[in-house]
Short mmCIF file of C-alpha atoms in Angstrom, two decimals:
data_model
loop_
_atom_site.label_atom_id
_atom_site.label_comp_id
_atom_site.label_asym_id
_atom_site.label_seq_id
_atom_site.Cartn_x
_atom_site.Cartn_y
_atom_site.Cartn_z
CA UNK A 199 90.94 90.92 96.98
CA UNK A 200 93.74 91.66 99.45
CA UNK A 201 94.43 94.85 101.38
CA UNK A 202 97.56 96.23 102.99
CA UNK A 203 96.31 99.32 104.81
CA UNK A 204 95.87 98.78 108.56
CA UNK A 205 92.63 100.74 108.78
CA UNK A 206 91.19 98.82 105.81
CA UNK A 207 92.07 95.50 107.40
CA UNK A 208 90.55 96.59 110.71
CA UNK A 209 87.22 97.20 109.01
CA UNK A 210 87.16 94.41 106.42
CA UNK A 211 89.42 91.47 107.39
CA UNK A 212 87.16 88.53 108.26
CA UNK A 213 84.13 90.80 107.93
CA UNK A 214 82.72 90.38 104.45
CA UNK A 215 79.08 91.33 103.94
CA UNK A 216 76.69 88.55 104.92
CA UNK A 217 76.07 86.36 101.87
CA UNK A 218 72.38 85.85 102.54
CA UNK A 219 71.22 89.29 103.65
CA UNK A 220 73.98 91.69 102.64
CA UNK A 221 74.44 92.87 106.24
CA UNK A 222 77.73 94.78 106.41
CA UNK A 223 78.26 93.92 110.09
CA UNK A 224 79.15 90.36 111.12
CA UNK A 225 76.08 88.78 112.80
CA UNK A 226 76.14 87.69 116.43
CA UNK A 227 75.77 83.92 116.19
CA UNK A 228 74.41 83.52 119.72
CA UNK A 229 74.17 79.75 119.61
CA UNK A 230 75.76 76.90 121.49
CA UNK A 231 75.26 74.19 118.88
CA UNK A 232 74.49 73.63 115.20
CA UNK A 233 72.16 71.30 113.26
CA UNK A 234 73.95 68.52 111.40
CA UNK A 235 72.90 66.99 108.10
CA UNK A 236 73.28 63.43 109.31
CA UNK A 237 75.88 62.23 111.81
CA UNK A 238 79.09 64.11 111.08
CA UNK A 239 77.43 66.17 108.35
CA UNK A 240 78.61 69.57 109.51
CA UNK A 241 77.47 72.76 107.81
CA UNK A 242 80.56 74.88 107.11
CA UNK A 243 82.43 72.88 109.75
CA UNK A 244 80.44 74.06 112.79
CA UNK A 245 79.34 71.62 115.48
CA UNK A 246 79.67 73.31 118.90
CA UNK A 247 80.52 76.90 119.84
CA UNK A 248 83.31 76.05 122.25
CA UNK A 249 85.11 74.57 119.27
CA UNK A 250 84.22 77.27 116.75
CA UNK A 251 81.69 80.02 116.19
CA UNK A 252 81.29 82.25 113.12
CA UNK A 253 81.41 85.52 115.08
CA UNK A 254 84.49 84.45 116.97
CA UNK A 255 86.00 83.18 113.75
CA UNK A 256 85.60 86.61 112.15
CA UNK A 257 87.41 88.21 115.08
CA UNK A 258 90.19 85.64 114.94
CA UNK A 259 90.69 86.22 111.22
CA UNK A 260 90.79 89.97 111.75
CA UNK A 261 93.31 89.70 114.59
CA UNK A 262 95.61 87.52 112.51
CA UNK A 263 95.49 90.04 109.65
CA UNK A 264 96.23 93.01 111.91
CA UNK A 265 99.24 91.27 113.49
CA UNK A 266 100.51 89.84 110.16
CA UNK A 267 100.06 86.35 111.58
CA UNK A 268 98.90 82.99 110.27
CA UNK A 269 96.30 82.26 112.94
CA UNK A 270 94.47 84.16 115.66
CA UNK A 271 92.64 82.73 118.65
CA UNK A 272 90.14 84.66 120.80
CA UNK A 273 89.71 83.94 124.51
CA UNK A 274 87.46 84.92 127.39
CA UNK A 275 90.21 87.12 128.88
CA UNK A 276 93.84 88.02 128.43
CA UNK A 277 94.78 85.77 131.34
CA UNK A 278 92.91 82.85 129.74
CA UNK A 279 95.01 83.40 126.62
CA UNK A 280 98.22 83.47 128.66
CA UNK A 281 97.33 80.34 130.61
CA UNK A 282 96.39 78.39 127.50
CA UNK A 283 99.61 79.41 125.75
CA UNK A 284 101.82 78.46 128.67
CA UNK A 285 100.17 75.10 129.23
CA UNK A 286 100.59 74.41 125.52
CA UNK A 287 104.31 75.20 125.26
CA UNK A 288 105.58 74.45 128.79
CA UNK A 289 105.61 71.38 131.02
CA UNK A 290 106.92 70.67 134.52
CA UNK A 291 110.68 71.25 134.60
CA UNK A 292 110.67 73.87 131.85
CA UNK A 293 111.89 77.45 132.34
CA UNK A 294 110.48 80.79 131.19
CA UNK A 295 112.12 84.23 131.34
CA UNK A 296 109.75 87.10 132.19
CA UNK A 297 110.34 90.86 132.46
CA UNK A 298 111.59 92.29 135.74
CA UNK A 299 108.62 94.69 135.61
CA UNK A 300 105.95 92.41 134.18
CA UNK A 301 102.22 92.98 134.51
CA UNK A 302 101.02 91.92 137.95
CA UNK A 303 98.56 89.36 136.59
CA UNK A 304 101.28 87.69 134.52
CA UNK A 305 103.58 87.60 137.55
CA UNK A 306 100.76 86.09 139.63
CA UNK A 307 100.14 83.39 137.03
CA UNK A 308 103.79 82.35 137.09
CA UNK A 309 104.39 82.71 140.83
CA UNK A 310 101.22 81.12 142.23
CA UNK A 311 99.98 78.75 139.52
CA UNK A 312 102.70 77.65 137.10
CA UNK A 313 105.41 77.49 139.75
CA UNK A 314 103.24 75.07 141.75
CA UNK A 315 102.84 73.04 138.56
CA UNK A 316 106.62 72.75 138.22
CA UNK A 317 107.39 75.46 135.65
CA UNK A 318 110.38 77.56 136.68
CA UNK A 319 110.51 81.27 135.90
CA UNK A 320 113.04 84.05 136.21
CA UNK A 321 112.53 87.82 136.12
CA UNK A 322 115.17 89.60 134.03
CA UNK A 323 115.41 93.25 132.88
CA UNK A 324 114.63 92.67 129.22
CA UNK A 325 115.87 96.04 128.02
CA UNK A 326 119.29 94.41 128.62
CA UNK A 327 119.44 91.85 125.83
CA UNK A 328 122.69 90.36 127.09
CA UNK A 329 121.21 89.81 130.55
CA UNK A 330 118.41 87.87 128.90
CA UNK A 331 120.94 85.84 126.90
CA UNK A 332 122.80 84.93 130.11
CA UNK A 333 119.55 83.79 131.71
CA UNK A 334 118.71 81.29 128.94
CA UNK A 335 119.10 77.66 130.02
CA UNK A 336 118.72 74.36 128.14
CA UNK A 337 115.28 74.11 129.83
CA UNK A 338 114.15 77.55 128.64
CA UNK A 339 111.12 77.17 126.39
CA UNK A 340 110.09 80.81 126.12
CA UNK A 341 111.14 84.40 126.65
CA UNK A 342 108.03 86.29 127.70
CA UNK A 343 108.33 89.97 126.80
CA UNK A 344 106.21 93.08 127.31
CA UNK A 345 107.12 96.21 125.42
CA UNK A 346 106.19 98.74 126.61
CA UNK A 347 105.95 97.13 130.04
CA UNK A 348 103.18 97.63 132.53
CA UNK A 349 103.51 99.98 134.44
CA UNK A 350 107.07 101.32 134.00
CA UNK A 351 106.93 101.62 130.19
CA UNK A 352 110.26 99.85 129.68
CA UNK A 353 111.13 99.12 126.05
CA UNK A 354 112.72 95.89 124.84
CA UNK A 355 114.26 95.28 121.42
CA UNK A 356 111.91 92.67 119.92
CA UNK A 357 114.21 91.74 117.05
CA UNK A 358 117.18 91.26 119.39
CA UNK A 359 115.14 89.20 121.86
CA UNK A 360 113.89 87.03 119.01
CA UNK A 361 117.50 86.28 118.10
CA UNK A 362 118.32 85.36 121.71
CA UNK A 363 115.26 83.13 122.01
CA UNK A 364 115.84 81.31 118.75
CA UNK A 365 119.56 80.83 119.46
CA UNK A 366 118.48 79.04 122.64
CA UNK A 367 115.77 76.98 120.95
CA UNK A 368 113.01 78.95 122.70
CA UNK A 369 109.96 80.92 121.60
CA UNK A 370 109.64 84.67 121.89
CA UNK A 371 106.23 85.67 123.23
CA UNK A 372 105.36 89.39 123.17
CA UNK A 373 102.50 90.90 125.12
CA UNK A 374 101.47 93.66 122.70
CA UNK A 375 98.56 94.99 124.78
CA UNK A 376 100.05 98.43 125.52
CA UNK A 377 101.05 99.14 121.92
CA UNK A 378 98.25 97.41 119.99
CA UNK A 379 98.93 96.12 116.46
CA UNK A 380 98.40 99.66 115.16
CA UNK A 381 101.61 100.84 116.80
CA UNK A 382 103.68 97.65 116.76
CA UNK A 383 103.63 94.23 115.09
CA UNK A 384 106.01 91.88 116.91
CA UNK A 385 105.61 88.95 114.50
CA UNK A 386 107.17 91.02 111.72
CA UNK A 387 110.18 91.56 114.02
CA UNK A 388 110.73 87.86 114.70
CA UNK A 389 108.40 87.07 117.61
CA UNK A 390 106.62 83.71 117.57
CA UNK A 391 103.48 84.57 119.54
CA UNK A 392 101.66 87.81 120.24
CA UNK A 393 99.43 88.08 123.33
CA UNK A 394 96.66 90.64 123.82
CA UNK A 395 94.20 91.58 126.44
CA UNK A 396 91.56 92.60 123.89
CA UNK A 397 89.75 94.22 126.82
CA UNK A 398 92.12 97.15 126.36
CA UNK A 399 92.87 99.07 123.15
CA UNK A 400 91.43 96.52 120.73
CA UNK A 401 87.97 96.62 122.36
CA UNK A 402 88.57 100.22 123.28
CA UNK A 403 85.31 101.08 125.05
CA UNK A 404 85.58 99.41 128.48
CA UNK A 405 82.54 97.25 127.73
CA UNK A 406 84.04 93.82 127.04
CA UNK A 407 86.63 91.45 128.52
CA UNK A 408 88.68 89.27 126.20
CA UNK A 409 92.08 87.99 125.18
CA UNK A 410 93.89 86.80 122.08
CA UNK A 411 96.88 84.91 120.74
CA UNK A 412 98.28 85.38 117.25
CA UNK A 413 101.01 83.14 115.82
CA UNK A 414 103.16 82.92 112.71
CA UNK A 415 103.60 79.13 112.71
CA UNK A 416 100.64 76.97 111.54
CA UNK A 417 101.70 73.99 113.66
CA UNK A 418 101.83 76.08 116.83
CA UNK A 419 98.48 77.57 115.88
CA UNK A 420 97.01 74.06 115.56
CA UNK A 421 98.38 73.05 118.98
CA UNK A 422 97.00 76.18 120.59
CA UNK A 423 93.59 75.63 118.99
CA UNK A 424 93.52 72.08 120.36
CA UNK A 425 94.26 73.34 123.87
CA UNK A 426 91.81 76.23 123.52
CA UNK A 427 89.04 73.78 122.68
CA UNK A 428 90.13 71.36 125.41
CA UNK A 429 90.38 74.00 128.15
CA UNK A 430 87.40 75.96 126.92
CA UNK A 431 88.06 79.59 127.92
CA UNK A 432 86.81 80.96 124.60
CA UNK A 433 85.38 84.35 123.73
CA UNK A 434 81.57 84.33 123.60
CA UNK A 435 79.91 85.52 120.38
CA UNK A 436 78.66 88.82 121.78
CA UNK A 437 82.07 89.57 123.31
CA UNK A 438 83.70 88.76 119.96
CA UNK A 439 81.23 91.06 118.21
CA UNK A 440 81.93 93.93 120.63
CA UNK A 441 85.68 93.50 120.12
CA UNK A 442 85.27 93.53 116.33
CA UNK A 443 83.25 96.71 116.63
CA UNK A 444 86.00 98.31 118.67
CA UNK A 445 88.74 97.25 116.27
CA UNK A 446 87.11 99.14 113.42
CA UNK A 447 88.13 102.47 114.99
CA UNK A 448 91.45 101.33 116.50
CA UNK A 449 93.61 103.40 114.15
CA UNK A 450 91.84 106.72 114.66
CA UNK A 451 91.55 106.12 118.41
CA UNK A 452 95.24 105.32 118.79
CA UNK A 453 96.19 108.49 116.93
CA UNK A 454 94.22 110.51 119.49
CA UNK A 455 95.46 108.48 122.47
CA UNK A 456 99.06 109.13 121.40
CA UNK A 457 98.54 112.82 120.69
CA UNK A 458 96.82 113.36 124.06
CA UNK A 459 99.52 111.39 125.90
CA UNK A 460 102.23 113.59 124.42
CA UNK A 461 100.42 116.70 125.68
CA UNK A 462 99.97 115.16 129.14
CA UNK A 463 103.63 114.11 129.32
CA UNK A 464 104.74 117.62 128.44
CA UNK A 465 102.59 119.09 131.22
CA UNK A 466 103.72 116.53 133.81
CA UNK A 467 107.36 117.14 132.95
CA UNK A 468 106.97 120.82 133.84
CA UNK A 469 105.15 120.26 137.13
CA UNK A 470 107.13 120.68 140.36
CA UNK A 471 105.15 117.93 142.15
CA UNK A 472 106.30 115.31 139.60
CA UNK A 473 109.74 113.79 140.12
CA UNK A 474 109.89 111.46 137.10
CA UNK A 475 107.82 110.70 134.01
CA UNK A 476 107.90 107.32 132.24
CA UNK A 477 107.03 107.57 128.54
CA UNK A 478 108.98 106.06 125.63
CA UNK A 479 108.33 109.17 123.53
CA UNK A 480 110.66 111.21 125.73
CA UNK A 481 114.13 111.56 124.17
CA UNK A 482 115.71 110.88 127.59
CA UNK A 483 113.82 107.57 127.98
CA UNK A 484 116.32 104.70 127.94
CA UNK A 485 114.33 102.86 125.28
CA UNK A 486 113.45 105.84 123.10
CA UNK A 487 115.67 104.89 120.14
CA UNK A 488 114.41 101.29 120.09
CA UNK A 489 110.81 102.49 120.41
CA UNK A 490 111.32 104.85 117.47
CA UNK A 491 112.51 101.92 115.39
CA UNK A 492 109.82 99.36 116.23
CA UNK A 493 106.75 101.50 117.02
CA UNK A 494 104.65 103.80 114.83
CA UNK A 495 104.10 106.14 117.81
CA UNK A 496 104.60 105.92 121.56
CA UNK A 497 101.17 105.02 122.89
CA UNK A 498 98.60 106.33 125.32
CA UNK A 499 100.05 104.96 128.58
CA UNK A 500 101.96 107.26 130.92
CA UNK A 501 103.36 106.66 134.41
CA UNK A 502 104.86 109.22 136.78
CA UNK A 503 106.22 109.51 140.30
CA UNK A 504 104.94 112.09 142.76
CA UNK A 505 106.93 114.18 145.19
CA UNK A 506 105.84 113.28 148.72
CA UNK A 507 105.78 109.51 148.35
CA UNK A 508 102.92 107.02 148.41
CA UNK A 509 100.47 109.18 150.35
CA UNK A 510 100.86 111.99 147.82
CA UNK A 511 100.38 109.55 144.93
CA UNK A 512 97.18 108.21 146.50
CA UNK A 513 95.84 111.72 146.94
CA UNK A 514 96.46 112.52 143.27
CA UNK A 515 94.45 109.43 142.31
CA UNK A 516 91.60 110.43 144.63
CA UNK A 517 91.45 114.07 143.48
CA UNK A 518 91.27 113.46 139.73
CA UNK A 519 87.81 113.92 138.22
CA UNK A 520 88.09 113.63 134.43
CA UNK A 521 90.51 110.75 134.94
CA UNK A 522 88.41 107.97 136.48
CA UNK A 523 90.02 106.02 139.31
CA UNK A 524 89.90 102.44 138.09
CA UNK A 525 91.85 99.45 136.88
CA UNK A 526 92.24 98.45 133.23
CA UNK A 527 93.31 100.72 130.39
CA UNK A 528 92.92 101.43 126.69
CA UNK A 529 89.35 102.70 126.71
CA UNK A 530 88.16 105.98 125.23
CA UNK A 531 87.85 107.41 128.75
CA UNK A 532 90.96 108.36 130.72
CA UNK A 533 91.80 106.26 133.78
CA UNK A 534 94.14 106.83 136.71
CA UNK A 535 95.37 104.21 139.17
CA UNK A 536 97.93 103.45 141.86
CA UNK A 537 99.74 100.31 140.61
CA UNK A 538 101.21 99.40 144.00
CA UNK A 539 97.79 99.17 145.62
CA UNK A 540 95.77 98.12 142.56
CA UNK A 541 96.93 96.33 139.39
CA UNK A 542 100.32 95.28 140.77
CA UNK A 543 99.41 94.55 144.39
CA UNK A 544 100.23 90.87 143.79
CA UNK A 545 103.89 91.83 143.22
CA UNK A 546 104.28 93.47 146.65
CA UNK A 547 107.32 92.12 148.48
CA UNK A 548 108.73 90.50 145.32
CA UNK A 549 111.52 91.70 143.00
CA UNK A 550 108.73 93.03 140.75
CA UNK A 551 107.30 95.37 143.39
CA UNK A 552 106.58 98.82 141.93
CA UNK A 553 107.37 102.14 143.64
CA UNK A 554 104.75 103.38 146.09
CA UNK A 555 104.89 106.91 144.65
CA UNK A 556 103.99 105.70 141.16
CA UNK A 557 100.79 106.71 139.37
CA UNK A 558 99.70 105.16 136.06
CA UNK A 559 97.54 106.89 133.48
CA UNK A 560 95.60 105.49 130.57
CA UNK A 561 95.16 108.66 128.54
CA UNK A 562 91.83 108.66 126.74
CA UNK A 563 90.50 110.62 123.79
CA UNK A 564 88.85 113.51 125.65
CA UNK A 565 90.01 117.12 125.22
CA UNK A 566 93.71 117.25 126.08
CA UNK A 567 93.19 120.65 127.72
CA UNK A 568 90.65 119.14 130.12
CA UNK A 569 92.94 116.23 130.94
CA UNK A 570 95.86 118.54 131.70
CA UNK A 571 93.72 120.81 133.84
CA UNK A 572 92.41 117.81 135.78
CA UNK A 573 95.90 116.44 136.50
CA UNK A 574 97.26 119.87 137.37
CA UNK A 575 94.45 120.39 139.86
CA UNK A 576 94.98 116.93 141.37
CA UNK A 577 98.69 117.61 141.82
CA UNK A 578 98.26 121.06 143.34
CA UNK A 579 95.45 120.65 145.91
#
């Protein structure tokens, strides 16, 4: 039996009832190795849990279904997924185009690790498709996109970027962490690889760290699986189980995240202490039309700039009470952070440096009235 509904896939894809006991929840196969029936006599193909594990396999099957991909791979973190992907598709002398406002951890991976290994990279504003096209070289192996970006919520046209990448013989990689597959499915728009920090919206409860890759090409999936096994940064069975549990409620959570974010954006836009709000749901946002076309809704992430500069932004972060001051995002609880001092500190002094007066919110699923009151109080003290 096949299903098309997202919420149905989230609950059932890769998660059939246990054949022996009828358990409706995938068991946690907390094992490192498996008994063999004679040398090479593997039961259901399992030999060692770095290579494969039934709990992780269920998560990988579910992720592939949600992203409309051929194969999913689950990792110990989002950065482990990124590193494995890049060392699979790039070699010394190759070139990768990244966003001009990429996530700080992605920037750090390119600037301090891959660059030393001989991989060249270039930061380009990817909302400008023609600028990306001009940046493509014969050595370009991938265009690495985020949409929306972290933390400025810039929108890129996935379909257009896929055309640019493929015209240049490169892959289009899309970090879909901010949107989640509930709001956006890049593979259906022409992307070759989707990257997730499953720590965020997919897990959804701030209790697990993980990452994922989903691909549309079986050969690329096979190559990635070889490198995943060789490098070894795989998701553990309990982490995979926690992520599967979170995915089951992804649809209903994202509906609430989006609805709350829209209320928060409206309140921020009216406040005299706020000079600018970044949210793709705003009609005046430069990427609003593209976001309308490729996203179901506009997400739960909001950034804004505070009148009074960096000191004022830091005070807002310190004063909030319902919004917890902390890194990460996508959990049921609302978080507030100062990107320049926290998640994007590694980009300081680079072309990717973020404004000092910027505050980033991960809007949770609490009462919207309480969230607005908390922010209003933090801005007015």
